[in-house]
CSV table of C-alpha atoms in Angstrom, one decimal:
chain,number,residue,atom,x,y,z
E,275,MET,CA,0.1,0.3,-0.2
E,276,SER,CA,1.6,3.8,-0.9
E,277,MET,CA,2.5,5.5,1.8
E,278,GLN,CA,-0.7,8.2,-0.1
E,279,GLY,CA,-3.2,5.2,-0.1
E,280,ALA,CA,-2.5,4.8,3.6
E,281,THR,CA,-2.7,8.7,4.6
E,282,MET,CA,-5.9,9.2,3.1
E,283,ARG,CA,-7.1,5.9,5.1
E,284,GLY,CA,-6.4,7.8,8.0
E,285,CYS,CA,-8.0,11.0,7.1
E,286,LEU,CA,-11.1,9.0,6.0
E,287,ILE,CA,-11.8,7.0,9.5
E,288,PRO,CA,-12.0,10.3,11.7
E,289,LEU,CA,-14.0,11.9,8.9
E,290,LEU,CA,-16.2,9.4,9.3
E,291,CYS,CA,-16.6,8.9,12.5
E,292,LEU,CA,-17.2,12.2,12.9
E,293,LEU,CA,-20.2,12.0,10.0
E,294,ALA,CA,-21.8,9.1,11.7
E,295,GLY,CA,-21.8,11.2,14.9
E,296,LEU,CA,-23.3,14.0,13.3
E,297,ALA,CA,-25.8,12.0,12.1
E,298,GLN,CA,-26.5,10.5,15.4
E,299,ALA,CA,-26.5,14.2,16.9
E,300,GLN,CA,-29.3,14.8,14.4
E,301,THR,CA,-31.7,11.9,15.1
E,302,PRO,CA,-35.3,14.1,15.7
E,303,ALA,CA,-36.0,14.0,19.2
E,304,TRP,CA,-38.8,16.6,19.7
E,305,TYR,CA,-42.1,16.5,18.1
E,306,LEU,CA,-45.3,18.6,17.6
E,307,THR,CA,-48.8,17.3,16.6
E,308,PRO,CA,-51.5,19.0,15.7
E,309,PHE,CA,-55.2,17.0,16.3
E,310,ALA,CA,-58.5,16.9,15.8
E,311,GLY,CA,-61.1,14.7,16.8
E,312,TYR,CA,-64.1,13.5,18.6
E,313,ALA,CA,-65.4,13.3,22.1
E,314,SER,CA,-68.0,11.1,23.4
E,315,GLY,CA,-71.0,13.3,25.2
E,316,LEU,CA,-71.8,13.7,28.9
E,317,ASP,CA,-74.0,14.4,31.7
E,318,PHE,CA,-75.0,16.6,34.5
E,319,ASP,CA,-77.7,15.7,37.0
E,320,GLY,CA,-79.8,18.2,38.1
E,321,GLN,CA,-80.8,19.1,41.9
E,322,ASP,CA,-83.6,19.1,43.6
E,323,ASP,CA,-86.5,19.9,40.9
E,324,THR,CA,-84.1,21.3,38.3
E,325,PRO,CA,-83.9,18.9,34.9
E,326,GLY,CA,-80.1,17.7,34.3
E,327,LEU,CA,-78.6,18.4,31.1
E,328,HIS,CA,-76.6,16.7,28.5
E,329,ALA,CA,-73.4,17.8,26.8
E,330,LYS,CA,-73.4,16.7,23.1
E,331,ALA,CA,-70.6,14.8,21.4
E,332,THR,CA,-68.6,16.9,19.2
E,333,GLY,CA,-65.5,17.9,17.3
E,334,LEU,CA,-62.2,18.6,19.1
E,335,TRP,CA,-59.2,19.8,18.5
E,336,GLY,CA,-55.7,19.7,20.3
E,337,LEU,CA,-51.9,20.1,20.4
E,338,ALA,CA,-48.9,17.6,21.4
E,339,LEU,CA,-45.3,19.3,22.0
E,340,GLY,CA,-43.0,16.5,23.3
E,341,ARG,CA,-39.7,14.9,23.8
E,342,GLN,CA,-38.5,11.9,22.4
E,343,THR,CA,-36.7,9.3,25.9
E,344,ASP,CA,-34.7,6.4,25.1
E,345,ASP,CA,-36.8,3.9,27.3
E,346,PRO,CA,-38.2,3.8,23.8
E,347,GLY,CA,-41.1,6.2,24.6
E,348,SER,CA,-42.1,9.9,24.8
E,349,MET,CA,-42.8,12.7,27.6
E,350,GLU,CA,-45.3,15.3,26.3
E,351,LEU,CA,-47.5,18.6,26.7
E,352,LEU,CA,-51.1,17.8,25.4
E,353,PHE,CA,-53.8,19.9,24.8
E,354,SER,CA,-57.4,19.5,23.5
E,355,GLN,CA,-61.0,21.9,23.7
E,356,GLN,CA,-63.7,21.5,22.4
E,357,VAL,CA,-67.1,23.2,22.7
E,358,SER,CA,-70.3,21.9,22.9
E,359,ARG,CA,-74.5,22.0,22.6
E,360,LEU,CA,-76.4,21.7,25.7
E,361,SER,CA,-79.7,19.7,25.9
E,362,PRO,CA,-82.1,20.9,26.8
E,363,ALA,CA,-81.0,23.8,24.8
E,364,GLN,CA,-79.3,26.6,26.8
E,365,PRO,CA,-77.8,30.2,26.0
E,366,ASP,CA,-74.8,29.1,26.7
E,367,ARG,CA,-72.5,26.3,25.6
E,368,LEU,CA,-69.9,23.9,27.3
E,369,THR,CA,-66.3,24.1,26.5
E,370,LEU,CA,-64.2,21.5,28.0
E,371,ARG,CA,-60.4,22.4,27.7
E,372,TYR,CA,-57.7,19.4,28.9
E,373,LEU,CA,-54.5,20.1,29.8
E,374,HIS,CA,-52.8,17.1,30.6
E,375,PHE,CA,-48.3,16.1,31.1
E,376,ALA,CA,-48.1,12.5,29.7
E,377,GLY,CA,-45.7,10.2,29.2
E,378,ALA,CA,-45.5,6.6,27.0
E,379,LEU,CA,-43.9,3.9,25.7
E,380,ASN,CA,-43.4,3.0,22.2
E,381,ALA,CA,-43.4,-0.7,20.5
E,382,ASP,CA,-40.5,-0.6,18.3
E,383,THR,CA,-42.3,-1.9,15.7
E,384,TRP,CA,-43.3,-0.3,11.9
E,385,LEU,CA,-47.0,0.4,13.7
E,386,LYS,CA,-44.9,2.1,16.5
E,387,PRO,CA,-48.1,1.4,19.0
E,388,TYR,CA,-48.3,3.1,22.0
E,389,VAL,CA,-49.9,3.1,25.6
E,390,SER,CA,-49.9,6.9,27.6
E,391,ALA,CA,-50.9,7.9,30.8
E,392,GLY,CA,-51.0,11.3,32.2
E,393,ALA,CA,-52.4,13.5,34.9
E,394,GLY,CA,-53.4,17.0,34.3
E,395,LEU,CA,-56.8,19.6,34.2
E,396,THR,CA,-60.0,19.9,32.6
E,397,GLN,CA,-61.6,23.0,32.8
E,398,PHE,CA,-65.4,23.3,32.2
E,399,GLN,CA,-66.7,26.7,30.9
E,400,ALA,CA,-70.5,27.9,30.7
E,401,TYR,CA,-71.6,30.8,32.4
E,402,GLN,CA,-68.4,30.4,34.7
E,403,SER,CA,-65.3,28.4,34.7
E,404,LYS,CA,-64.4,25.8,37.5
E,405,LEU,CA,-61.3,23.8,37.2
E,406,ARG,CA,-60.8,20.4,38.4
E,407,PRO,CA,-58.1,17.3,38.6
E,408,SER,CA,-58.1,15.1,35.5
E,409,LEU,CA,-56.2,11.4,34.9
E,410,ALA,CA,-55.9,9.9,31.4
E,411,LEU,CA,-54.7,6.7,29.7
E,412,ALA,CA,-54.3,6.5,25.7
E,413,VAL,CA,-53.7,3.7,23.6
E,414,GLY,CA,-52.5,4.8,19.6
E,415,ILE,CA,-50.2,4.1,17.0
E,416,GLN,CA,-47.9,6.1,15.0
E,417,PRO,CA,-46.2,4.9,12.2
E,418,HIS,CA,-43.6,6.7,10.4
E,419,LEU,CA,-44.5,8.1,6.8
E,420,ALA,CA,-41.6,9.6,6.3
E,421,ARG,CA,-38.3,10.0,8.9
E,422,GLN,CA,-39.3,13.2,10.2
E,423,LEU,CA,-43.4,13.3,9.9
E,424,ALA,CA,-45.6,10.0,11.2
E,425,LEU,CA,-49.4,9.6,11.3
E,426,ARG,CA,-50.9,9.5,14.8
E,427,ALA,CA,-53.9,7.8,15.7
E,428,GLU,CA,-55.4,7.2,19.3
E,429,LEU,CA,-58.4,6.5,21.8
E,430,ARG,CA,-57.8,8.8,25.0
E,431,GLY,CA,-60.1,8.1,28.2
E,432,TYR,CA,-59.9,11.2,31.3
E,433,GLY,CA,-61.4,10.5,34.3
E,434,THR,CA,-62.2,14.0,35.7
E,435,LEU,CA,-61.7,14.4,39.7
E,436,ILE,CA,-65.2,15.8,41.3
E,437,ASP,CA,-66.5,16.4,44.6
E,438,ASP,CA,-69.8,15.2,44.9
E,439,ASP,CA,-71.4,18.9,46.2
E,440,SER,CA,-69.9,20.3,43.1
E,441,GLN,CA,-72.2,22.7,41.1
E,442,PHE,CA,-71.7,23.7,37.1
E,443,LEU,CA,-73.7,24.9,34.5
E,444,CYS,CA,-74.4,28.0,36.2
E,445,ASP,CA,-76.7,30.1,34.5
E,446,PRO,CA,-78.2,33.5,36.5
E,447,GLN,CA,-80.9,31.8,37.5
E,448,GLN,CA,-79.6,29.0,38.8
E,449,CYS,CA,-76.8,27.2,40.0
E,450,GLY,CA,-78.4,23.3,40.5
E,451,LEU,CA,-76.2,21.0,38.0
E,452,ARG,CA,-74.6,18.0,40.1
E,453,ILE,CA,-72.1,15.4,39.0
E,454,GLN,CA,-73.2,11.9,39.9
E,455,GLY,CA,-70.2,10.4,41.9
E,456,GLU,CA,-66.7,11.3,41.9
E,457,LEU,CA,-65.3,10.7,38.4
E,458,LEU,CA,-66.6,12.1,35.2
E,459,THR,CA,-65.4,10.2,32.3
E,460,GLN,CA,-65.0,10.8,28.7
E,461,LEU,CA,-63.7,8.8,25.9
E,462,GLN,CA,-61.9,10.4,22.8
E,463,ALA,CA,-60.9,9.5,19.0
E,464,ASN,CA,-58.0,11.8,17.4
E,465,LEU,CA,-56.0,11.5,14.9
E,466,GLY,CA,-52.9,13.8,13.7
E,467,LEU,CA,-49.5,14.4,12.4
E,468,THR,CA,-46.9,14.1,14.1
E,469,LEU,CA,-43.3,16.5,12.8
E,470,PHE,CA,-40.3,15.9,14.8
E,471,PHE,CA,-37.6,17.7,14.8
């Protein structure tokens, strides 16, 4: 082997190692997922002679900002909002917002199935606003469409912790709607696109 060939080889090996290191460092770690979905309805019981109300099932939108971990998995901050009509009809609508911090574990297959659990806050807004703590569980898939783009489809269930004496949806004339029990549950079906960066 010539001296020139050996020198060239000696220069290429560190260069290839450097490029491999850069490629590894540039592996996308953060992601942003805008999504839309559909949420189940909610039932509110009346107090005394007040009739109960039903918040109709409706569409929703949301956003998740997260970071991949080495588990493999991810940690994310997730926000969603829906606006639902009330039955019997009311002058105001119910706006329901979730803000959750969640962690997920992913399986390393082409569909990238995952399970996720989170905790955060639920805001009810109609005539007035109330915040309550809530928990969430989700299952879904996130197959890659490209290196930095993936499809995200999931079912997410929320459980909002309610005191027995909590009153909701107080209009100017009355405040007599209650939740039966201590846990208000709701199911969401969501579909979104994840951009990795």
